[in-house]
Tab-separated table of C-alpha atoms and ligand atoms in Angstrom:
chain	number	residue	atom	x	y	z
O	1	MET	CA	25.519	-11.500	-1.423
O	2	GLU	CA	25.144	-10.198	-4.616
O	3	LEU	CA	22.356	-8.515	-4.430
O	4	LEU	CA	20.044	-6.953	-1.176
O	5	VAL	CA	16.889	-5.292	-2.017
O	6	ILE	CA	15.157	-3.290	1.382
O	7	GLY	CA	11.899	-2.371	0.989
O	8	LEU	CA	11.178	1.074	3.502
O	9	ASP	CA	7.324	1.026	2.894
O	10	GLY	CA	4.933	4.183	2.462
O	11	LEU	CA	8.438	6.888	1.998
O	12	SER	CA	9.397	9.243	-0.872
O	13	TYR	CA	11.968	12.029	-0.573
O	14	ASN	CA	8.641	14.763	-0.334
O	15	MET	CA	8.390	13.988	3.109
O	16	LEU	CA	12.088	14.079	4.034
O	17	ASP	CA	12.076	17.247	2.241
O	18	ARG	CA	8.922	18.285	3.939
O	19	PHE	CA	10.237	17.994	7.767
O	20	GLY	CA	14.228	18.725	7.008
O	21	ILE	CA	15.080	15.048	7.224
O	22	GLU	CA	18.845	13.745	5.636
O	23	PRO	CA	19.140	10.540	6.764
O	24	GLU	CA	22.759	9.583	6.148
O	25	PHE	CA	22.504	6.270	4.822
O	26	ILE	CA	19.518	6.835	2.164
O	27	ASP	CA	21.326	9.571	1.293
O	28	ARG	CA	24.369	8.550	0.567
O	29	VAL	CA	22.723	5.951	-1.842
O	30	THR	CA	20.432	8.593	-3.730
O	31	ASP	CA	23.360	10.466	-4.389
O	32	ASP	CA	26.278	8.645	-5.110
O	33	GLY	CA	24.207	5.489	-7.004
O	34	VAL	CA	21.224	5.468	-9.347
O	35	SER	CA	17.947	7.306	-7.770
O	36	GLY	CA	14.504	8.385	-8.534
O	37	ASP	CA	10.402	8.608	-8.074
O	38	LEU	CA	9.509	5.250	-8.524
O	39	MET	CA	6.192	4.772	-9.359
O	40	SER	CA	3.442	2.524	-7.470
O	41	VAL	CA	0.299	1.287	-8.992
O	42	ASP	CA	-3.303	1.975	-8.972
O	43	THR	CA	-4.240	1.848	-6.265
O	44	PRO	CA	-1.213	3.636	-4.638
O	45	THR	CA	-1.859	1.295	-1.004
O	46	THR	CA	0.580	-1.118	0.347
O	47	LEU	CA	-1.140	-4.895	-0.351
O	48	PRO	CA	-1.409	-4.363	-4.519
O	49	ALA	CA	1.711	-2.480	-4.853
O	50	TRP	CA	3.715	-5.315	-3.343
O	51	THR	CA	1.810	-8.383	-5.140
O	52	SER	CA	3.194	-5.941	-7.822
O	53	PHE	CA	6.318	-6.281	-6.800
O	54	GLN	CA	6.744	-9.575	-5.989
O	55	THR	CA	5.258	-10.939	-9.942
O	56	GLY	CA	6.267	-8.139	-11.789
O	57	LYS	CA	2.767	-7.509	-12.525
O	58	ASP	CA	0.501	-4.442	-12.297
O	59	PRO	CA	-2.760	-5.090	-10.240
O	60	GLY	CA	-5.177	-5.502	-13.604
O	61	SER	CA	-3.375	-8.600	-14.246
O	62	HIS	CA	-2.992	-9.862	-10.875
O	63	GLY	CA	-6.200	-8.670	-10.423
O	64	LEU	CA	-5.724	-7.322	-6.437
O	65	THR	CA	-6.129	-3.861	-7.566
O	66	ASN	CA	-7.339	-2.510	-4.278
O	67	MET	CA	-7.085	-3.264	-0.486
O	68	ILE	CA	-10.361	-4.621	0.312
O	69	THR	CA	-12.592	-6.910	-2.480
O	70	GLN	CA	-16.685	-7.047	-3.083
O	71	ALA	CA	-17.903	-10.390	-4.391
O	72	PRO	CA	-21.081	-10.955	-6.719
O	73	ASP	CA	-23.346	-10.222	-3.930
O	74	TYR	CA	-21.985	-6.998	-2.796
O	75	GLU	CA	-20.302	-8.431	-0.085
O	76	THR	CA	-16.811	-7.139	0.441
O	77	GLY	CA	-14.201	-8.209	2.547
O	78	PRO	CA	-10.377	-8.623	3.123
O	79	PHE	CA	-7.380	-8.787	0.582
O	80	GLU	CA	-6.049	-12.414	0.036
O	81	THR	CA	-2.917	-13.699	-1.363
O	82	ASN	CA	-2.679	-14.159	-5.392
O	83	THR	CA	-2.146	-17.548	-5.812
O	84	THR	CA	-1.862	-17.761	-9.366
O	85	ASP	CA	1.486	-15.504	-10.604
O	86	ALA	CA	4.937	-17.064	-10.453
O	87	ALA	CA	6.269	-14.587	-8.042
O	88	LEU	CA	10.093	-13.753	-6.576
O	89	TYR	CA	10.660	-16.348	-4.579
O	90	ASP	CA	9.821	-18.879	-7.460
O	91	PHE	CA	11.840	-17.564	-9.564
O	92	VAL	CA	15.447	-16.486	-7.878
O	93	ASP	CA	17.536	-19.774	-5.729
O	94	ASP	CA	18.909	-19.078	-2.786
O	95	ALA	CA	17.252	-16.066	-1.801
O	96	VAL	CA	16.628	-14.677	2.054
O	97	VAL	CA	12.940	-13.515	1.376
O	98	ILE	CA	12.396	-11.190	5.081
O	99	ASN	CA	8.571	-9.778	5.920
O	100	LEU	CA	7.078	-9.820	1.898
O	101	PRO	CA	3.522	-8.234	2.355
O	102	ALA	CA	1.034	-10.305	0.813
O	103	SER	CA	2.784	-13.404	0.526
O	104	VAL	CA	1.363	-15.791	3.514
O	105	GLY	CA	0.183	-19.006	1.930
O	106	ARG	CA	3.266	-19.625	-0.860
O	107	ARG	CA	5.378	-21.466	-0.933
O	108	PRO	CA	8.536	-20.690	-3.191
O	109	ALA	CA	9.055	-22.363	-6.174
O	110	ALA	CA	12.772	-21.829	-6.333
O	111	GLU	CA	15.117	-24.182	-4.751
O	112	ASN	CA	16.918	-23.051	-1.586
O	113	THR	CA	15.002	-20.269	-1.061
O	114	HIS	CA	13.040	-18.862	2.354
O	115	LEU	CA	10.339	-16.819	2.213
O	116	VAL	CA	8.720	-14.780	5.839
O	117	SER	CA	5.306	-13.208	4.830
O	118	ALA	CA	4.616	-10.344	6.154
O	119	MET	CA	0.663	-8.048	7.074
O	120	LEU	CA	-1.418	-11.100	6.153
O	121	ALA	CA	0.132	-13.416	8.376
O	122	LYS	CA	-2.508	-14.660	11.562
O	123	ASP	CA	0.411	-14.344	13.596
O	124	LYS	CA	4.546	-14.397	13.164
O	125	ALA	CA	4.162	-18.413	13.888
O	126	ASP	CA	1.656	-18.235	10.390
O	127	ALA	CA	4.550	-16.392	8.490
O	128	THR	CA	7.208	-17.782	9.757
O	129	PRO	CA	8.762	-21.569	8.023
O	130	ASP	CA	9.867	-23.620	10.786
O	131	HIS	CA	13.541	-23.376	10.126
O	132	LEU	CA	13.776	-19.741	10.491
O	133	GLN	CA	11.629	-19.707	13.724
O	134	ASP	CA	14.997	-21.805	15.209
O	135	LEU	CA	17.245	-18.990	14.528
O	136	ALA	CA	17.806	-16.979	17.985
O	137	SER	CA	16.618	-13.743	17.228
O	138	TYR	CA	13.185	-15.208	16.246
O	139	GLU	CA	12.374	-14.562	19.597
O	140	ALA	CA	12.239	-10.993	19.766
O	141	TYR	CA	10.624	-10.695	16.626
O	142	ILE	CA	8.111	-8.887	15.790
O	143	LEU	CA	5.489	-9.189	12.753
O	144	ASP	CA	3.111	-5.794	13.797
O	145	HIS	CA	2.006	-3.507	15.896
O	146	ASP	CA	0.450	-2.741	19.385
O	147	LYS	CA	-2.229	-0.242	18.310
O	148	SER	CA	-3.188	0.022	21.440
O	149	LYS	CA	-0.333	1.973	22.072
O	150	LYS	CA	-1.165	4.428	19.408
O	151	LYS	CA	-3.379	6.588	22.381
O	152	ARG	CA	0.344	7.910	23.465
O	153	PRO	CA	2.344	9.200	20.220
O	154	SER	CA	5.594	8.844	22.192
O	155	VAL	CA	5.253	5.173	23.618
O	156	TYR	CA	4.162	4.198	19.199
O	157	PHE	CA	6.888	5.938	18.467
O	158	ASN	CA	9.702	4.721	20.571
O	159	HIS	CA	7.247	0.779	19.885
O	160	VAL	CA	8.113	1.031	15.915
O	161	CYS	CA	11.462	1.963	16.158
O	162	GLU	CA	12.411	-0.984	18.304
O	163	ILE	CA	10.763	-3.061	15.873
O	164	THR	CA	12.324	-1.552	13.210
O	165	GLU	CA	15.594	-2.258	15.144
O	166	ARG	CA	14.644	-6.439	15.729
O	167	ARG	CA	13.568	-6.985	12.301
O	168	ARG	CA	17.005	-5.827	11.445
O	169	ASP	CA	18.636	-8.351	13.548
O	170	PHE	CA	16.681	-10.764	11.953
O	171	ALA	CA	17.103	-10.415	8.997
O	172	ARG	CA	20.538	-10.425	9.777
O	173	GLU	CA	20.473	-13.172	11.364
O	174	ALA	CA	18.369	-15.040	8.752
O	175	PHE	CA	21.106	-13.405	5.940
O	176	GLU	CA	24.130	-14.689	7.476
O	177	THR	CA	22.467	-17.929	8.603
O	178	TYR	CA	21.515	-18.690	4.529
O	179	ASP	CA	24.152	-16.654	2.918
O	180	PRO	CA	22.011	-16.271	-0.001
O	181	ARG	CA	22.451	-14.428	-3.642
O	182	PHE	CA	19.719	-12.937	-3.147
O	183	GLY	CA	17.665	-10.834	0.016
O	184	PHE	CA	14.790	-8.924	0.545
O	185	VAL	CA	13.494	-7.468	3.508
O	186	LEU	CA	11.149	-4.804	3.920
O	187	PHE	CA	10.354	-2.494	7.093
O	188	SER	CA	6.682	-1.826	7.333
O	189	THR	CA	7.438	1.416	10.069
O	190	PRO	CA	7.424	3.998	7.457
O	191	ASP	CA	3.985	3.447	6.747
O	192	TRP	CA	2.505	2.870	10.177
O	193	ALA	CA	4.569	6.112	11.459
O	194	GLY	CA	3.055	7.950	7.864
O	195	HIS	CA	-1.170	7.097	8.755
O	196	LEU	CA	-0.388	8.256	12.705
O	197	LEU	CA	1.512	11.816	11.706
O	198	SER	CA	-2.627	12.787	10.647
O	199	ASN	CA	-3.020	12.762	14.588
O	200	PHE	CA	-0.828	15.738	15.154
O	201	SER	CA	-2.287	19.236	14.034
O	202	ASP	CA	1.435	20.822	13.767
O	203	ASP	CA	3.695	19.436	11.349
O	204	GLU	CA	6.717	20.472	13.658
O	205	GLU	CA	5.686	18.058	16.023
O	206	ARG	CA	5.131	15.383	13.335
O	207	ALA	CA	8.999	16.172	12.137
O	208	GLY	CA	10.192	15.079	15.631
O	209	TYR	CA	8.383	11.790	15.658
O	210	TYR	CA	8.783	11.260	11.674
O	211	GLU	CA	12.439	11.665	12.271
O	212	GLN	CA	13.214	9.661	15.508
O	213	LEU	CA	11.607	6.926	13.453
O	214	ILE	CA	13.944	7.420	9.444
O	215	SER	CA	17.115	7.766	12.060
O	216	VAL	CA	16.605	3.877	13.081
O	217	VAL	CA	15.217	2.475	9.795
O	218	ASP	CA	18.225	4.755	8.407
O	219	SER	CA	20.577	2.951	10.240
O	220	CYS	CA	18.908	-0.132	10.234
O	221	ALA	CA	19.249	-0.438	6.493
O	222	ALA	CA	23.037	0.515	6.959
O	223	ASP	CA	24.009	-2.144	8.717
O	224	LEU	CA	22.185	-4.945	6.151
O	225	ALA	CA	23.777	-3.173	3.667
O	226	GLU	CA	27.298	-4.121	4.366
O	227	LEU	CA	26.204	-7.948	3.701
O	228	ALA	CA	25.693	-7.604	0.235
O	229	ASP	CA	27.813	-6.514	-2.924
O	230	ASN	CA	24.852	-4.071	-4.248
O	231	VAL	CA	21.886	-2.633	-2.703
O	232	VAL	CA	18.379	-1.819	-3.761
O	233	LEU	CA	16.203	0.567	-1.473
O	234	MET	CA	12.437	1.006	-2.555
O	235	SER	CA	9.428	2.143	-1.621
O	236	ASP	CA	5.901	0.819	-2.521
O	237	HIS	CA	4.167	4.166	-2.477
O	238	GLY	CA	4.600	7.238	-1.081
O	239	PHE	CA	3.479	9.718	0.972
O	240	GLU	CA	2.077	13.427	1.280
O	241	LYS	CA	0.877	15.890	2.894
O	242	LYS	CA	-3.514	15.717	2.005
O	243	THR	CA	-5.297	19.473	2.437
O	244	HIS	CA	-8.732	18.823	0.914
O	245	ASN	CA	-11.172	14.873	1.198
O	246	VAL	CA	-12.523	13.996	-1.906
O	247	HIS	CA	-15.547	11.940	-1.339
O	248	LEU	CA	-16.850	10.896	-4.432
O	249	ASN	CA	-19.673	8.371	-2.953
O	250	ASP	CA	-21.640	11.692	-2.215
O	251	TRP	CA	-21.162	13.267	-5.376
O	252	LEU	CA	-22.043	10.202	-6.182
O	253	ALA	CA	-25.349	10.340	-4.699
O	254	ASP	CA	-26.115	14.167	-4.876
O	255	ALA	CA	-25.328	13.076	-8.664
O	256	GLY	CA	-28.529	10.315	-8.625
O	257	TYR	CA	-25.638	7.473	-9.219
O	258	LEU	CA	-25.454	6.029	-5.989
O	259	GLU	CA	-28.582	5.094	-3.314
O	260	VAL	CA	-28.186	5.172	0.382
O	261	GLU	CA	-29.436	2.896	2.618
O	262	SER	CA	-32.201	4.448	5.053
O	263	GLU	CA	-32.300	2.602	7.932
O	264	ALA	CA	-33.380	3.409	11.704
O	265	VAL	CA	-31.783	6.310	13.143
O	266	ARG	CA	-29.316	5.882	15.636
O	267	PRO	CA	-28.362	8.160	18.320
O	268	GLN	CA	-24.303	8.118	16.836
O	269	HIS	CA	-26.221	9.297	13.323
O	270	VAL	CA	-28.010	12.404	15.311
O	271	ALA	CA	-25.197	13.355	16.949
O	272	VAL	CA	-22.904	13.114	13.566
O	273	ALA	CA	-25.522	14.700	11.554
O	274	ALA	CA	-25.821	17.370	14.345
O	275	ALA	CA	-21.766	17.917	13.715
O	276	LYS	CA	-22.432	18.486	10.117
O	277	ALA	CA	-25.047	20.782	10.102
O	278	VAL	CA	-23.064	23.084	12.393
O	279	GLY	CA	-19.805	22.160	10.963
O	280	LYS	CA	-21.377	24.254	8.413
O	281	ARG	CA	-21.158	27.400	10.213
O	282	SER	CA	-18.576	27.292	12.655
O	283	ASP	CA	-14.619	26.509	11.755
O	284	TRP	CA	-13.830	25.584	15.392
O	285	ILE	CA	-16.202	22.753	15.293
O	286	TYR	CA	-14.747	22.236	11.490
O	287	GLU	CA	-11.235	21.674	13.436
O	288	GLN	CA	-13.071	19.561	15.983
O	289	ILE	CA	-14.765	17.325	13.471
O	290	ARG	CA	-12.049	17.207	11.268
O	291	ARG	CA	-9.611	16.150	14.203
O	292	VAL	CA	-12.195	13.317	14.722
O	293	TYR	CA	-12.235	12.111	10.917
O	294	ASN	CA	-8.521	12.120	10.950
O	295	TYR	CA	-8.511	9.879	14.648
O	296	ILE	CA	-10.878	7.666	12.047
O	297	ILE	CA	-8.736	7.667	8.739
O	298	GLY	CA	-5.695	7.191	10.998
O	299	THR	CA	-5.889	4.993	14.093
O	300	ASP	CA	-8.316	2.039	15.372
O	301	VAL	CA	-10.092	4.229	18.061
O	302	GLY	CA	-13.132	5.308	17.177
O	303	GLN	CA	-15.173	2.674	15.513
O	304	SER	CA	-18.377	3.627	16.086
O	305	LEU	CA	-17.440	6.953	14.822
O	306	GLN	CA	-16.837	5.519	11.966
O	307	ALA	CA	-19.273	3.714	11.317
O	308	ALA	CA	-21.709	6.791	11.731
O	309	ALA	CA	-19.777	8.749	9.093
O	310	GLU	CA	-20.207	6.079	6.502
O	311	SER	CA	-23.685	5.913	4.474
O	312	GLU	CA	-24.251	2.117	4.127
O	313	VAL	CA	-24.762	2.133	0.148
O	314	ASP	CA	-27.808	0.421	-1.247
O	315	TYR	CA	-25.674	-1.518	-4.130
O	316	PRO	CA	-28.567	-3.354	-5.530
O	317	ALA	CA	-30.045	0.142	-6.609
O	318	SER	CA	-27.425	1.649	-7.822
O	319	GLN	CA	-25.854	2.300	-10.747
O	320	ALA	CA	-22.041	2.821	-9.405
O	321	TRP	CA	-20.067	3.570	-6.356
O	322	GLU	CA	-16.659	3.890	-4.962
O	323	LEU	CA	-14.744	1.089	-3.842
O	324	ARG	CA	-11.931	3.278	-2.303
O	325	TYR	CA	-9.317	4.900	-3.332
O	326	GLY	CA	-11.115	6.540	-6.185
O	327	CYS	CA	-11.910	3.198	-7.932
O	328	VAL	CA	-15.415	3.140	-9.088
O	329	PHE	CA	-17.466	0.151	-9.523
O	330	ILE	CA	-21.011	-0.083	-12.271
O	331	ASN	CA	-23.644	-2.157	-11.409
O	332	ASP	CA	-23.213	-4.916	-14.475
O	333	GLU	CA	-23.980	-8.099	-15.072
O	334	ARG	CA	-20.264	-9.059	-12.156
O	335	PHE	CA	-22.893	-7.977	-9.898
O	336	ASP	CA	-25.824	-9.981	-8.459
O	337	HIS	CA	-28.544	-7.353	-9.325
O	338	PRO	CA	-27.212	-5.304	-12.162
O	339	SER	CA	-28.956	-1.959	-12.700
O	340	VAL	CA	-27.240	-0.382	-15.572
O	341	GLU	CA	-28.086	-2.038	-19.173
O	342	ASP	CA	-25.399	0.224	-21.025
O	343	PRO	CA	-22.243	-0.069	-18.707
O	344	ALA	CA	-20.366	1.420	-21.518
O	345	ALA	CA	-22.532	4.285	-21.665
O	346	LEU	CA	-22.278	5.404	-18.228
O	347	ARG	CA	-18.561	4.543	-17.716
O	348	ALA	CA	-17.959	7.526	-20.158
O	349	GLU	CA	-20.778	9.624	-18.945
O	350	LEU	CA	-19.143	9.220	-15.669
O	351	LYS	CA	-15.509	9.381	-16.620
O	352	THR	CA	-16.306	12.966	-17.757
O	353	ALA	CA	-18.141	14.607	-15.464
O	354	ILE	CA	-15.740	13.448	-12.794
O	355	ALA	CA	-13.309	15.253	-13.393
O	356	SER	CA	-15.060	17.936	-13.901
O	357	ILE	CA	-15.362	17.756	-10.064
O	358	THR	CA	-13.776	20.616	-8.065
O	359	ASP	CA	-13.511	22.355	-4.511
O	360	SER	CA	-14.958	25.211	-3.899
O	361	GLU	CA	-12.099	27.370	-5.296
O	362	GLY	CA	-12.185	25.807	-9.097
O	363	ASN	CA	-9.582	23.747	-8.134
O	364	PRO	CA	-9.918	19.955	-9.749
O	365	ALA	CA	-10.089	16.930	-7.132
O	366	PHE	CA	-8.747	14.745	-9.587
O	367	ARG	CA	-5.189	14.603	-11.674
O	368	ASP	CA	-6.492	12.114	-14.420
O	369	VAL	CA	-9.263	9.486	-14.515
O	370	LEU	CA	-9.103	6.529	-16.152
O	371	LEU	CA	-10.800	3.906	-17.939
O	372	ALA	CA	-9.519	0.584	-16.749
O	373	GLU	CA	-7.600	-0.119	-20.061
O	374	GLU	CA	-6.011	2.993	-19.980
O	375	ALA	CA	-4.601	2.207	-16.443
O	376	TYR	CA	-3.322	-1.668	-16.637
O	377	LYS	CA	-2.498	-3.808	-19.657
O	378	ASP	CA	-4.546	-6.176	-19.349
O	379	PRO	CA	-6.885	-5.824	-17.002
O	380	GLY	CA	-9.490	-8.562	-15.449
O	381	GLU	CA	-12.997	-8.588	-15.348
O	382	TRP	CA	-13.265	-7.491	-11.478
O	383	ALA	CA	-11.103	-4.376	-12.486
O	384	PRO	CA	-12.434	-1.238	-11.714
O	385	ASP	CA	-14.555	0.784	-14.254
O	386	LEU	CA	-12.846	4.030	-13.811
O	387	ILE	CA	-10.063	5.046	-11.378
O	388	ALA	CA	-9.919	8.467	-10.791
O	389	ARG	CA	-6.646	9.063	-9.303
O	390	PRO	CA	-6.351	12.442	-6.967
O	391	ALA	CA	-4.994	15.139	-7.871
O	392	PRO	CA	-1.653	16.159	-5.470
O	393	GLY	CA	-3.057	17.219	-1.920
O	394	ARG	CA	-6.068	15.386	-2.134
O	395	TYR	CA	-7.455	12.145	-0.631
O	396	PRO	CA	-10.620	9.950	-1.944
O	397	THR	CA	-12.493	8.522	0.960
O	398	MET	CA	-15.269	6.802	1.935
O	399	LEU	CA	-16.416	8.750	4.722
O	400	ASP	CA	-19.375	11.442	4.080
O	401	SER	CA	-18.495	14.719	4.048
O	402	PRO	CA	-18.956	16.919	7.083
O	403	THR	CA	-19.337	19.922	4.863
O	404	GLY	CA	-21.712	18.559	2.530
O	405	GLU	CA	-20.402	19.387	0.038
O	406	PRO	CA	-17.810	16.576	-2.639
O	407	VAL	CA	-14.561	17.943	-1.610
O	408	SER	CA	-13.856	19.239	2.200
O	409	PRO	CA	-10.509	20.755	4.113
O	410	THR	CA	-8.417	18.674	5.619
O	411	ASN	CA	-5.363	18.240	7.356
O	412	ASN	CA	-4.218	14.445	7.114
O	413	TYR	CA	-1.261	12.289	5.535
O	414	ASN	CA	-1.884	9.871	3.404
O	415	HIS	CA	-0.414	7.820	0.506
O	416	ARG	CA	0.895	9.309	-2.706
O	417	TYR	CA	1.728	7.625	-6.290
O	418	ARG	CA	5.288	8.259	-6.301
O	419	GLY	CA	7.645	6.508	-4.017
O	420	LEU	CA	11.458	6.270	-4.113
O	421	ILE	CA	14.085	3.514	-5.707
O	422	ALA	CA	17.800	4.562	-5.292
O	423	ALA	CA	20.285	1.633	-5.787
O	424	GLU	CA	24.179	1.510	-5.557
O	425	GLY	CA	27.082	-1.776	-5.713
O	426	PRO	CA	28.999	-2.245	-9.101
O	427	ALA	CA	25.526	-3.254	-10.744
O	428	PHE	CA	24.977	0.386	-11.042
O	429	GLU	CA	25.509	3.344	-12.625
O	430	ASP	CA	26.610	6.286	-10.053
O	431	ASN	CA	25.353	9.811	-10.224
O	432	GLU	CA	21.794	8.595	-12.116
O	433	THR	CA	19.473	10.027	-12.204
O	434	VAL	CA	16.237	7.482	-13.245
O	435	GLU	CA	12.873	8.440	-14.615
O	436	GLY	CA	9.244	7.138	-15.323
O	437	MET	CA	10.367	3.855	-13.393
O	438	SER	CA	7.750	1.874	-11.850
O	439	ILE	CA	7.758	-0.498	-9.118
O	440	VAL	CA	6.437	-3.187	-11.430
O	441	ASP	CA	9.812	-3.009	-13.066
O	442	VAL	CA	11.545	-3.816	-10.533
O	443	LEU	CA	11.174	-7.409	-10.429
O	444	PRO	CA	12.562	-8.261	-14.554
O	445	THR	CA	15.399	-5.703	-13.257
O	446	VAL	CA	16.245	-7.638	-9.808
O	447	LEU	CA	16.142	-10.848	-12.194
O	448	HIS	CA	18.138	-9.118	-14.773
O	449	VAL	CA	21.197	-8.052	-12.315
O	450	LEU	CA	21.042	-11.876	-11.308
O	451	GLY	CA	21.889	-12.983	-14.957
O	452	GLN	CA	18.771	-14.525	-15.237
O	453	SER	CA	16.071	-14.779	-18.035
O	454	GLN	CA	12.580	-12.367	-18.225
O	455	SER	CA	8.913	-13.903	-17.302
O	456	PRO	CA	6.580	-13.289	-20.922
O	457	GLU	CA	4.066	-12.919	-18.273
O	458	PHE	CA	5.737	-9.699	-16.703
O	459	ASP	CA	4.173	-6.211	-17.546
O	460	GLY	CA	7.333	-4.911	-16.381
O	461	ARG	CA	10.435	-4.187	-18.137
O	462	VAL	CA	14.063	-4.073	-17.482
O	463	ARG	CA	15.159	-1.299	-16.890
O	464	GLU	CA	18.504	-0.942	-18.446
O	465	ASP	CA	19.326	2.876	-17.986
O	466	LEU	CA	20.350	2.227	-14.141
O	467	LEU	CA	22.608	-0.452	-14.635
O	468	THR	CA	26.333	-1.469	-15.675
O	469	ILE	CA	25.531	-4.527	-17.159
O	470	ASP	CA	25.671	-5.069	-20.786
O	471	ARG	CA	23.940	-8.220	-21.340
O	472	GLU	CA	21.055	-8.912	-23.454
O	473	VAL	CA	17.620	-9.640	-22.230
O	474	THR	CA	16.868	-12.787	-22.390
O	475	THR	CA	13.050	-14.370	-21.959
O	476	LEU	CA	11.797	-17.617	-20.681
O	477	ASN	CA	9.232	-20.138	-22.832
O	478	HIS	CA	5.814	-19.511	-20.926
O	479	ASP	CA	5.967	-22.980	-19.858
O	480	ALA	CA	9.402	-22.724	-18.405
O	481	VAL	CA	7.838	-19.893	-16.482
O	482	PRO	CA	7.984	-21.325	-12.751
O	483	ARG	CA	4.627	-22.491	-11.155
O	484	PRO	CA	3.488	-20.922	-8.360
O	485	ARG	CA	3.065	-23.390	-5.238
O	486	VAL	CA	0.776	-22.581	-1.869
O	487	ARG	CA	1.455	-24.101	1.807
O	488	SER	CA	0.408	-27.392	1.978
O	489	ASP	CA	-0.750	-26.285	5.284
O	490	ASP	CA	-2.298	-23.782	4.115
O	491	THR	CA	-6.289	-24.292	5.823
O	492	ASP	CA	-6.709	-21.597	8.266
O	493	GLN	CA	-7.494	-18.863	5.691
O	494	ASP	CA	-10.588	-18.206	7.563
O	495	ASP	CA	-9.271	-17.693	10.993
O	496	ARG	CA	-6.560	-15.301	9.491
O	497	ASP	CA	-9.246	-13.125	7.845
O	498	ASP	CA	-10.702	-12.018	11.192
O	499	VAL	CA	-7.051	-11.156	12.125
O	500	VAL	CA	-6.503	-9.341	8.294
O	501	GLU	CA	-9.477	-7.629	8.461
O	502	SER	CA	-8.943	-5.744	11.985
O	503	ARG	CA	-5.166	-4.783	10.996
O	504	LEU	CA	-6.638	-3.570	7.543
O	505	GLU	CA	-9.462	-1.135	9.916
O	506	ASP	CA	-6.506	-0.664	12.365
O	507	LEU	CA	-4.740	1.263	8.156
O	508	GLY	CA	-7.582	2.722	7.564
O	509	TYR	CA	-8.293	0.599	4.159
O	510	ILE	CA	-11.858	-0.162	5.710
O	511	GLU	CA	-13.915	2.581	6.265
R	601	ZN	ZN1	2.532	0.464	1.654
């Protein structure tokens, strides 16, 4: 194999440093090859980021800015695969792609290229083309974790280690059977484990479990790397410790931009309201509430509490709201009941006001508040009006504030923008550090390593500073860009939605 890209979902160097983990293979590639931080996209979440990886476009262009979508009638729904933009498996012939999120329903346009999709598939048969289901290791291949195992951390971490090893086995057999020029495999488990870290309250316990998993991921990555001349390790975003939650919808409600639906009082609302009132006065109770919050954010347990802890936004009556991870939408003509006469004026007003939100000690909640055209090269109609990028250690959540303040303390782990990239082999520089690379640059760079031309539609660019290759970058004509194809048997999007919805809930994306 000429080139193998190994995805390590949610892994970043700061997490290895924090827990004192020194994975042998990842460290070797990092030190001997070219490496650095890899910037994710807005929002730095798994499906938008892997869509950017596979298309070389930012979410403003491919249209999938968030883990959930909102329709003109304000209904939110799960993410669906992009079907309009050419992707990696359309450009690269003779490739085997294992476990690529946000690709279900797509059929490679490239010759002799095989695609096993991931996260949005209904089950593993839905994710895997028939001929790959014939591989001996398919039987033991596990697409997704069993979330019921999360109740016992030792059981869960053994489970994710097993998933990692079986994925390695399946990928190895697929690579050996098809002997591709290019391979991709994603290990999702660092992301799943990262979310679960929120359930522990001390870092020592976290470190033990996290190290257990990372050492398995590291040795599985090393096993597969033996099959390739050149290897790229990369993640779609990083993780970090969060010390504060930011409750943008609480702030928008207090400032009069957002209306909450008045509804019949339900018993769990009363319980949460009472707990909130007490939590303002007692640190001990506040800590108990915090744990419940982390549980809600990190796991599937407590769905009824989750419903209680999040106010229902009265969208038609609101001027603006947050839809997840700092994305603010203004109730303008895109929606069925627009309430804002001058969206541009409100955008400017909110940009300044949101940037000034601080915690009680005066630390800013956000590092930056961007307009869509500042965050994206060519934002589509449904891009968020504003993207509030959280300050380090801050996490923007849609859950109600337990203190009533827009910023509340937490002890949690969640996504951050910076992931990692490390590459070695004859195509890559030795002992170099790369700076300012974005996930949208990966596909252009991969194509250049493989001797192929660029798409004129890419937002990313070839990062020649990583490469020993001295060849001019060439670009295809517009009419030579491959047309995306969808699976002809792909009629089951509706029953896929239920599965996907529960999976997104499980990972805390639907709050
Ligand atoms: Zn991810």
